[in-house]
Amino acid sequence: MSDKVHLDHAHGLTLLREMERIRRFEAKCVELYQAQKIRGFLHLYDGEEAVAVGVMQALEERDAVVATYRDHGHALARGVPMGPLMAEMLGKVEGCSRGRGGSMHFFDAASRFYGGNAIVGGGLPVAVGIAMADKALRDGAVTACFFGEGAAGEGEFHESMNLAEIWKLPVLFVCENNLYAMGVPLEISEAQTDVFRKAEGYRMPGERIDGMDPVQVEAAARRAVASIRAGNGPYFLECRTYRFRAHSMFDAQLYRTREEIALWKERDPIARLRRWLLETHMISDHEIAELEAAIAAEIDEAVAFAEAGTLEDVADLERFVLMDEVPQ
Amino acid sequence: MSDKVHLDHAHGLTLLREMERIRRFEAKCVELYQAQKIRGFLHLYDGEEAVAVGVMQALEERDAVVATYRDHGHALARGVPMGPLMAEMLGKVEGCSRGRGGSMHFFDAASRFYGGNAIVGGGLPVAVGIAMADKALRDGAVTACFFGEGAAGEGEFHESMNLAEIWKLPVLFVCENNLYAMGVPLEISEAQTDVFRKAEGYRMPGERIDGMDPVQVEAAARRAVASIRAGNGPYFLECRTYRFRAHSMFDAQLYRTREEIALWKERDPIARLRRWLLETHMISDHEIAELEAAIAAEIDEAVAFAEAGTLEDVADLERFVLMDEVPQ
Amino acid sequence: MSAEPIRMTYREACRQAIRDALSADPRTFVMGEDVGLYGGCYAVTKGLIDEFGPDRIRDTPLAESAFVGAGIGAAMAGMRPIVEIMTCNFSLLALDQIMNNAATIPHMSGGQFAVPLVIRMATGAGRQLAAQHSHSLEGWYAHIPGIKVLAPGTIEDARFMLKAALADPNPVLIFEHIVLYNAEGDLDPGVSEVDIARAKIRRPGRDVSLVTYGNSLPKALDAAAELAGQGIEAEVVDLRVLRPLDDATIFESVGRTRRCIIIDEGWRSGSISAEIAARLADEMFFELDAPVRRICAREVPVPYAAHLEEAALPRTADIVATAKALVRPQ
Amino acid sequence: MSAEPIRMTYREACRQAIRDALSADPRTFVMGEDVGLYGGCYAVTKGLIDEFGPDRIRDTPLAESAFVGAGIGAAMAGMRPIVEIMTCNFSLLALDQIMNNAATIPHMSGGQFAVPLVIRMATGAGRQLAAQHSHSLEGWYAHIPGIKVLAPGTIEDARFMLKAALADPNPVLIFEHIVLYNAEGDLDPGVSEVDIARAKIRRPGRDVSLVTYGNSLPKALDAAAELAGQGIEAEVVDLRVLRPLDDATIFESVGRTRRCIIIDEGWRSGSISAEIAARLADEMFFELDAPVRRICAREVPVPYAAHLEEAALPRTADIVATAKALVRPQ
Ligand SMILES: Cc1ncc(C[n+]2csc(CCOP(=O)(O)OP(=O)(O)O)c2C)c(N)n1
Ligand SMILES: Cc1ncc(C[n+]2csc(CCOP(=O)(O)OP(=O)(O)O)c2C)c(N)n1
Ligand SMILES: [Mg+2]
Ligand SMILES: [Mg+2]
């Protein structure tokens, strides 16, 4: 375990709790999907929790987040309340996007969560623009932009990296390199498979880190955010990680082997951190039990909130197609 | 002068003649533009002749060319007859594109000239596709794709470089870096101003050369084409050059100084080569006079051909919107 | 026909069509995101990489503009590519290549270069995929001169349109509806090709013409069946080809029924339904006995919630109600 | 009004509008290719970089998708950007950002985020710039829910639409016609704003409605003048706003004249002219005395040669001939 971050008792528990919240929230979503209460695409973050949790530790309230369709982890780690997220999964008007976005499109203005974007690469230019506004209006604010390694193939990645660097914008580019874009392995889709080296092409500082270790991710994110807040412009982090489950719910996973998956599961960020915290006696089995009970309760509450939720009035279907005013 | 190329009497004359043909063809075009016989946009290659002429020396009949809206030099150097080019400028049906394309859109199937493309970056994916077909159908054929440094900002540049490299396609990427994209200087538009270094981001071999020296360009192009024909995949050349005149006919050139232009004109590829050929007594004043007379005659003929040309029948306006067959 | 009808899904029909094409012409290959190892986002190309290998079932990076442009270049240089854009929602990233190159170069080059390219894409809503994954853009594409636009609404068209599209010297866009992939039906073994120039009357009727295509076709047929029970004979015209439109078939039908309702899953304004209504208002003005009605998607980004998505799309009930009001005005 | 009318070109009107906007609101800035040092491809922003500096008149690299997307993000985070896409021909590269983000996020986020963004672009043909530089896509953009589309056809609209667009909480696309930039006219000093919700009758008449916008407006006005000489009183309706369309004004005019011709420089199929004709065929069916005619661009990539380009675009003579045939059928 990296220890660039001071990992005391409280912080260790926080990292573990935040990752567990995501893991269990999604486990519940799978149940509800099988019960057909959740429909559409469902992209799980299962295995990648350390990335969102680690990065969010380095962010403050003033900062902004742009995510992808695989956005459960980002929203939860950012602190968007679980109830509205679960209600969104169920398509209820109490959802964080009034039930209009579903799994792929969580939005939360209160926490400057600018949404899960389901067009690969589509969020990067938006993040660049948020950073332009922040540079003018919110001195020191950073926009964390999450995307997969597959997005690095898109022209928008190239254009956005360049804009962010020439204008020295406060953007933290976080590439979640889970080695596959749906079923396309990095080796056959990218000439440069060391994704972090792409940053060099824009003279942008970048590094690769172990995306299965929340502490290492947090340490790197803190370095990056410090550099950005110091006015040095954008920063690029490649987090090597792995998705334990299918790309979405319809995926035979013909493109990878059971062995490979098993190998990566040995590096499960949650199991690893839990083990380490126990071995170092930083936390007790009892505390873990408490933590898990608390999360279970939070999830039950979220589900109850969602189930009790209502459907948006069909008469409001066209509401917000055109806005009457800019929300404050 | 670089001498990696065996520059004998005949070859020296060829390089000089080809550059002069372009320079004088365009001088005539300016006249005809002022006489309002040529309309629309007119992008001159004036100053950049060494790039097209140098690269074309390395190409064979089987090879293909993709150019931009600044395509006069590429078409002439590729060997497209001057008459149809001038007729195209005048919008005559005898033009290389039946008068439908004009200055920006020269096409010539006979010489595998796949057109001047007026969408910046738009030609790169097409070049990649031509190379895919050649790899399957015309063993050893190379596609030379010309574009400006401004195109390197576009997402299509990024996507095309990556495709060409992962599929090891026979594409010669020729970046004509004339330091400006219309009025935008490279320094404010690119984080990485050493454009050839961008190739590294795709693990593609690339080099920078003096685009004002046809011999150096030819030498590099021969190296590149040899590597491509050997099956090593694409190759990237950054040719540092300069446009002596306005971007197009409407350009106050507020973005650069007279001094800068004057400095670059001292490196005029035509004047330099002529001087060198004379100083080394490789050619005589008499031969130069002959060469210039021959070019003047070729241009007069081309203009006569164009002036004598006819207008396409308006009844044919919709012809070829949909093709009846694939031309052989 | 003596032989047994062949039962298959729309998805299998698309796959078989691709298999035939690859077997028939060595110049043909498939290129797109996840067409290979993954087996296709909607499993259309499943298994084909094992049959034809990774060069002919070519997985691409996420780079819509470049691989569509590459398809254009390959077609110009002698190949007969089938490019798959996973869904039309992502095709916006390749629109410059489609409009400014594929649709333009043949004309602009004075006929020197053709672009015999087929682009397949999934289209449509109905699976709760939310706004960014629920566009129906086929009618919008039909605005562009220089391309052809096909929308198979039946198993037979899914099975045979590709062959005709590949034989065409022009860029042909084929829009396959995501909701139809699982549809199952019988193929007449006597049929081995379809005409991609003509619309087709799927059900004859004398009282009103229901002009539609794609996944609105089954809805129109259901509506026609329901209307028949109430004594209204609706004729169902399946456009099949959105560009160039087969005016003759549409006009002939409306000339007989003197009433027309167009059903289109695209947004209403400036849709293909608008073009058809406009042509009727111009060329069939004196034959019409009633206003030309349109039933389109509501003009909203399609929401995730089932009840909202359902409300945003054309519904059989709307067709029935509109037809009744048109044929039997109060 | 007592004060002297102010004479200026359409180009100057656009520039003055931008100058006003930058002076009025520190959150507003201009971003696009060559808006700064070069002075704008069509010289609209000429000199503004000296007045407002490179941060507020920001030159971008060639990266349409990213700088339009950046405008969207900046607008969502509190700025009021004016993004210039040099011409609509290049806007295809940014279409994904416009449709899937700008037009979608306000609705999809349940109204949490607005995108108060203005995108200006040059549009149209008529300067022999050939197919890739001669598109008229404003009517096509009007298909997209979640955006507003403006097409200033007069100096006054060029001068004042921007202010209204910036005050609007939604993404607004403004299409300025390249042929109009040099047009000169008088501004009424009493006017300081325009209504971007309503179409405007530019010339009253009782015999036929000529519905148009942009650079077809002067053609329609010329045609109306010519028709008047022949005893036909044509009413000229300037749409001004292509989305949302002002049905009321159009219907009211056609309700009086009972005849309509739509003139549109866009390609005919699925154009804004189709949408208007379709709405008339539906809602004004019983008021119409004659077929709804459309005069649009021919469905070809616009060629370079002057005579071909001219033949490809709507012509005053066509309007006159069509109107005469409609009002006085043989
Ligand atoms: C522009 C675009 N093209 C294709 C898709 C379909 N698609 C959705 S996710 C995905 C793979 C993305 O891979 P990556 O960026 O690595 O993210 P991951 O799913 O691995 O987290 C694809 C191809 C899309 N949503 N957007
Ligand atoms: C996609 C696109 N955006 C903008 C333009 C307008 N434009 C034409 S040429 C040009 C500058 C291109 O610069 P560069 O690539 O360096 O080529 P150069 O003109 O210097 O040869 C621009 C912005 C265009 N034609 N296409
Ligand atoms: Mg991935
Ligand atoms: Mg340049």
Coordinates of C-alpha atoms in Angstrom, one line a residue, chain D residues 2 29 36 40 53 55 72 88-89 102 111 118 121 128 156 172 180 183 194 204 223 227 247 271 310 312-313 319:
Chain D
S2 CA -37.3 62.2 -35.1
F29 CA -17.0 36.2 -24.6
G36 CA -9.2 37.5 -33.2
G40 CA -13.0 36.9 -38.6
G53 CA -8.4 41.5 -25.6
D55 CA -9.5 36.4 -23.6
I72 CA -21.7 24.4 -23.7
C88 CA -22.3 26.0 -41.0
N89 CA -20.4 23.8 -43.4
A102 CA -26.6 21.4 -25.7
G111 CA -34.1 21.2 -15.6
V118 CA -25.2 31.4 -28.6
M121 CA -22.4 30.7 -38.1
Q128 CA -18.9 30.3 -55.9
E156 CA -32.2 45.3 -38.1
V172 CA -29.6 29.7 -29.8
L180 CA -26.0 39.5 -46.9
A183 CA -25.9 44.5 -47.7
V194 CA -36.4 42.6 -31.9
P204 CA -48.5 43.1 -47.0
A223 CA -40.6 39.1 -56.8
L227 CA -45.8 40.9 -59.3
D247 CA -47.4 29.2 -36.8
S271 CA -36.4 21.2 -45.3
E310 CA -27.2 30.2 -60.0
A312 CA -29.0 25.5 -58.1
L313 CA -30.5 28.3 -56.0
I319 CA -41.0 33.0 -57.6

